[in-house]
mmCIF file of C-alpha atoms in Angstrom:
data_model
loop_
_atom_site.group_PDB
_atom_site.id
_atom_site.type_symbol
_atom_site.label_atom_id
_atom_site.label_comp_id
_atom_site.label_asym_id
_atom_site.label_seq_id
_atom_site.Cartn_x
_atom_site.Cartn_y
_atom_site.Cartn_z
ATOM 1 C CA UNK A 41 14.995 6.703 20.456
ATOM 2 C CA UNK A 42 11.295 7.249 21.920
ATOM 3 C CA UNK A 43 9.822 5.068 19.377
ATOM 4 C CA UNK A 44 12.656 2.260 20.986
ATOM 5 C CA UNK A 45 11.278 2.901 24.404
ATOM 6 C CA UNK A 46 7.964 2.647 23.677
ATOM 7 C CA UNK A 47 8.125 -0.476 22.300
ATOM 8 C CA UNK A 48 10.498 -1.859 24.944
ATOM 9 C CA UNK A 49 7.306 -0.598 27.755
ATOM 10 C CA UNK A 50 4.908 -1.826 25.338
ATOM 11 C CA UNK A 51 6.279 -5.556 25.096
ATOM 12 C CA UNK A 52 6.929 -5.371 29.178
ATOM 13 C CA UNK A 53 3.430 -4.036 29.868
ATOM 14 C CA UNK A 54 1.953 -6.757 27.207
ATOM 15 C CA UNK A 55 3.682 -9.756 29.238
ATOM 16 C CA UNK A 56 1.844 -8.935 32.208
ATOM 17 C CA UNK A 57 -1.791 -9.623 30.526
ATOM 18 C CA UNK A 58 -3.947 -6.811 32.467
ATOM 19 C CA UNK A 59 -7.074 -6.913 30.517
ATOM 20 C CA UNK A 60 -8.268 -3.107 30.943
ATOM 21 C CA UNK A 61 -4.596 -2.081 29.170
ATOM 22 C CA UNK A 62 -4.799 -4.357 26.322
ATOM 23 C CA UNK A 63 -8.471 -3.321 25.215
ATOM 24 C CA UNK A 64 -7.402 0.247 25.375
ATOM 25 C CA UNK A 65 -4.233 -0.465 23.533
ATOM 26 C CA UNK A 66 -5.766 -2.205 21.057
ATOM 27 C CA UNK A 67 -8.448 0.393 20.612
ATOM 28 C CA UNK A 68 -5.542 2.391 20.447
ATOM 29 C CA UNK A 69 -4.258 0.545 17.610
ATOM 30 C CA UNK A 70 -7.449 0.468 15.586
ATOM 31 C CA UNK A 71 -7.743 4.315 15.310
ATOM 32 C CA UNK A 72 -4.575 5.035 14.651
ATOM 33 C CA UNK A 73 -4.144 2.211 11.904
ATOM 34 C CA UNK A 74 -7.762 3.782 10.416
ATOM 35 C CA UNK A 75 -6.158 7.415 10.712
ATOM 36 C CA UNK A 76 -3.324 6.262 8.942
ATOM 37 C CA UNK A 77 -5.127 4.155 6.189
ATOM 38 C CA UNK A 78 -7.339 7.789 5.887
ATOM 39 C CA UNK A 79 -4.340 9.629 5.145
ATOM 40 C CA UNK A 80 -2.260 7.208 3.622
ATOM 41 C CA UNK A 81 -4.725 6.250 0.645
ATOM 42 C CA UNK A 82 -5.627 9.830 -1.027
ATOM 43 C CA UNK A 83 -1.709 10.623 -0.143
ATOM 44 C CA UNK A 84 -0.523 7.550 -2.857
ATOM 45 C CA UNK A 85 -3.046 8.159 -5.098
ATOM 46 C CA UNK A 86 -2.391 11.825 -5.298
ATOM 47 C CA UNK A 87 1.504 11.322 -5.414
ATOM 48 C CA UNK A 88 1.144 8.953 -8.448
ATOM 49 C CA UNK A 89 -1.319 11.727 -10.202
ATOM 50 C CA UNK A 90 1.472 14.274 -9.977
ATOM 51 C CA UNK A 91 4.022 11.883 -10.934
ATOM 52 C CA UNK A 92 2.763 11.062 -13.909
ATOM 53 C CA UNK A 93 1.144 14.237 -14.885
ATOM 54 C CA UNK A 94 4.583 15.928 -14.780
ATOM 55 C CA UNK A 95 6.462 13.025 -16.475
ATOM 56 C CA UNK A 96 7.857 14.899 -19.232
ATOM 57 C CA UNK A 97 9.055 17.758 -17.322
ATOM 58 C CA UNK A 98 12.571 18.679 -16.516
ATOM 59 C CA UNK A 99 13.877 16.590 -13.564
ATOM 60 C CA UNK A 100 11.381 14.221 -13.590
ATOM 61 C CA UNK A 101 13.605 11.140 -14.952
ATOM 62 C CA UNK A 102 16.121 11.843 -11.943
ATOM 63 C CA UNK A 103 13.202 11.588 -9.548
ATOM 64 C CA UNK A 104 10.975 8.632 -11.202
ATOM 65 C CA UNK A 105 14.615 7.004 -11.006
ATOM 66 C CA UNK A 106 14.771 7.556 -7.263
ATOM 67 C CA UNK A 107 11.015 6.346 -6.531
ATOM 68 C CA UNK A 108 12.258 3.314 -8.131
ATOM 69 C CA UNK A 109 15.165 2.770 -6.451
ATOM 70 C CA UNK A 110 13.350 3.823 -2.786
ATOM 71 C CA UNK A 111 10.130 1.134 -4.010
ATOM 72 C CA UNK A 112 12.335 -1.685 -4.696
ATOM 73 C CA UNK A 113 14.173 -1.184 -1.280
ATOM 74 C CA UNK A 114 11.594 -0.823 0.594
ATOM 75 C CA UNK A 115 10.109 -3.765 -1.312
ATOM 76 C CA UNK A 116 13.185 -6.101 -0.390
ATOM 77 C CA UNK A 117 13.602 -4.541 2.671
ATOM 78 C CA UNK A 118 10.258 -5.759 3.622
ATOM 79 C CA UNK A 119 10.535 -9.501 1.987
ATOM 80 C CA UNK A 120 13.596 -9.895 4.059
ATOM 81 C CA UNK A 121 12.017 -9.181 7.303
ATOM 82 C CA UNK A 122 9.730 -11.383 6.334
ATOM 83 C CA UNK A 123 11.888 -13.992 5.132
ATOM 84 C CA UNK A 124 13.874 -13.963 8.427
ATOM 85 C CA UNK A 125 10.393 -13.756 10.442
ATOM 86 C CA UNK A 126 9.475 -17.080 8.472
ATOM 87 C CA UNK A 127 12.614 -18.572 9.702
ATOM 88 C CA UNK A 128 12.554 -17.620 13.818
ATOM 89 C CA UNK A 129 8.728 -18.226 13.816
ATOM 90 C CA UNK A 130 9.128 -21.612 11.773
ATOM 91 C CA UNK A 131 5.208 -21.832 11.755
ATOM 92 C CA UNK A 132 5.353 -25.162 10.148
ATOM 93 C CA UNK A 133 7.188 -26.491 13.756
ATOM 94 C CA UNK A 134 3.870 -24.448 15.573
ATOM 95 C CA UNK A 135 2.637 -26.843 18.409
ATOM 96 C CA UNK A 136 -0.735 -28.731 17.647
ATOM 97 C CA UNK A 137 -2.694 -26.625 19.997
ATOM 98 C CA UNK A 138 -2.068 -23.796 19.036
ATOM 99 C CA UNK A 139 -3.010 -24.456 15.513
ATOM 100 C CA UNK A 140 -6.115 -25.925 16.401
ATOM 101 C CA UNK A 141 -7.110 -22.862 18.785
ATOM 102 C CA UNK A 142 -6.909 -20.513 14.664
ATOM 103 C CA UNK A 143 -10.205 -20.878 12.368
ATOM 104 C CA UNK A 144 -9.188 -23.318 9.421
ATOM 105 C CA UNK A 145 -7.957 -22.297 6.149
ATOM 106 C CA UNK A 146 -10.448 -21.790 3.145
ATOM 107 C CA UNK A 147 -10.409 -23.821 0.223
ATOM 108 C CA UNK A 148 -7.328 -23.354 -1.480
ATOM 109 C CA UNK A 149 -8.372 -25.046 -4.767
ATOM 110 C CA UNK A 150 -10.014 -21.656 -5.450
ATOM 111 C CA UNK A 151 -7.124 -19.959 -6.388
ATOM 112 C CA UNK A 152 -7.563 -16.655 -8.875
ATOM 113 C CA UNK A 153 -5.543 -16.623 -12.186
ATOM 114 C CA UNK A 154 -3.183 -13.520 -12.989
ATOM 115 C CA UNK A 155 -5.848 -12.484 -15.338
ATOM 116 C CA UNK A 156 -9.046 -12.672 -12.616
ATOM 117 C CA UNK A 157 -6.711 -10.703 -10.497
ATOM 118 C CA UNK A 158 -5.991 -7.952 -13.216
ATOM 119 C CA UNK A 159 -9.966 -7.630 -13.776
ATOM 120 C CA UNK A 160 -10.505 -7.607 -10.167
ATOM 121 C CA UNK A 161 -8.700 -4.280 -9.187
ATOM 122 C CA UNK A 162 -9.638 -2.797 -12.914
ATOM 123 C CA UNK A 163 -12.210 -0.394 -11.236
ATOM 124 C CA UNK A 164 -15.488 -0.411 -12.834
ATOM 125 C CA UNK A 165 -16.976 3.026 -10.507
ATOM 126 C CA UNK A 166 -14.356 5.796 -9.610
ATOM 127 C CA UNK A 167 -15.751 5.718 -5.921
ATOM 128 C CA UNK A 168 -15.512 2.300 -5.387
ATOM 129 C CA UNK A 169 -12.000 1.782 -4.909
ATOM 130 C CA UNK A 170 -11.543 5.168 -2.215
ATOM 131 C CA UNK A 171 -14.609 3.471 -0.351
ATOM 132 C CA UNK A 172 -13.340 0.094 -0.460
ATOM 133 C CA UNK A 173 -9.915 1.193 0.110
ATOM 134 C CA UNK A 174 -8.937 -0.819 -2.758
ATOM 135 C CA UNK A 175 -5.137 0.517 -2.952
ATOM 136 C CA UNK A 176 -3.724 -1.524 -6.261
ATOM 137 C CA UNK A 177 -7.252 -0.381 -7.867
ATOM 138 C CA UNK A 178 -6.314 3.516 -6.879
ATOM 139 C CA UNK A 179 -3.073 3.050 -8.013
ATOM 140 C CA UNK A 180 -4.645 2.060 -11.231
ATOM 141 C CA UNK A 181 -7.007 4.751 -11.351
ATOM 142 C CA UNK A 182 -4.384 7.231 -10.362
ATOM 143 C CA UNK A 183 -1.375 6.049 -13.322
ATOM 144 C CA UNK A 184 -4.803 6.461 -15.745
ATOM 145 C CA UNK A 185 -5.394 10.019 -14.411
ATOM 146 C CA UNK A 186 -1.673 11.389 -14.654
ATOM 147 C CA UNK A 187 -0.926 9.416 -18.225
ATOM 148 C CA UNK A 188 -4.319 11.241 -19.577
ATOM 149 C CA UNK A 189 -3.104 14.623 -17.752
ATOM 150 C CA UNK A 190 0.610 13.820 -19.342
ATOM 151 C CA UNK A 191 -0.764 13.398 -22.511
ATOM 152 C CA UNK A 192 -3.231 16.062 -22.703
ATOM 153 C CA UNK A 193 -0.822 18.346 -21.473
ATOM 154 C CA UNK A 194 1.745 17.453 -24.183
ATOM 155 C CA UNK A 195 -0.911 17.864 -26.928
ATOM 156 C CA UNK A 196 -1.908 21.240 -25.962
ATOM 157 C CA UNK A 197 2.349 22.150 -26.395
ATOM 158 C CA UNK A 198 3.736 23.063 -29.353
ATOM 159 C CA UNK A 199 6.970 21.322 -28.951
ATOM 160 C CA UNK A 200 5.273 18.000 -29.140
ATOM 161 C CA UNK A 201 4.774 16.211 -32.223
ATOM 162 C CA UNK A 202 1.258 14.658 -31.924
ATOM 163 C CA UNK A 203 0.677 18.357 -31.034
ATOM 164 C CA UNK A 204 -2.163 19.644 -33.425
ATOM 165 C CA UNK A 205 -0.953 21.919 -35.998
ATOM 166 C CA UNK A 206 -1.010 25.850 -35.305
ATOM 167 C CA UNK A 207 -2.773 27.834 -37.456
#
């Protein structure tokens, strides 16, 4: 319910433009979105390691089935928001000025193929992607990790068949 409130007194105290509140609301903003994106990154990547790491443990199809099921809600959930967002904004009916006031769009014949894409967040460095905060490039990194963990761990156990023979 405070979270409600909040952003009830938020939208009032944005309508009334005061300058001083909206710089330190928005610097607000800024450090708690870059707290967030601090904790947020190592949090996924870390997450997927385990995941995947203990992916042929007991329980572990039960809960990769429920990450699926809570990623693909969450995934519609946001596309619908969207979705209806795109239909009360209608920015295609957007007045002229306002339009004009935005910088102008790049060059859209520059689009990147599937396959640029895929080479662009295959990380060459394993720094680069935690310093650029490259998130589909950790995830990468991360699945990598807790496969070659998986694996190595199911080598090294006797109940596996590419397990090396005991002697």
């Amino acid at each position: 319910m405070i979270w409600i409130g909040a952003l009830v007194i938020g939208a009032i105290l944005g309508t009334f433009g005061i300058a001083w509140l909206d710089e330190v609301m928005n610097f607000v903003a800024i450090v708690f979105t870059r707290l967030f994106q601090l904790l947020a990154v190592p949090t996924i990547v870390l997450a997927v390691i385990t995941t995947f790491a203990t992916f042929g443990s007991k329980g572990s199809g039960r809960i990769f089935g429920r990450t699926l099921t809570y990623t693909l809600l969450t995934t519609f959930s946001a596309a619908a928001v969207g979705a209806v967002l795109y239909v009360l904004v209608a920015p295609g009916n957007l007045p002229v000025e306002t339009i004009s006031n935005g910088t102008q769009p790049s060059d859209i014949s520059s689009q990147t193929s599937y396959i640029d894409h895929i080479v662009n967040i295959t990380p060459n460095n394993i720094v680069k992607p935690f310093l650029e905060g490259n998130v589909l490039s950790l995830l990468l990194l991360a699945f990598a990790v807790g496969f070659g963990n998986f694996c190595w761990a199911c080598r090294n156990c006797s109940s596996c068949p590419s397990a090396p023979p005991s002697t």
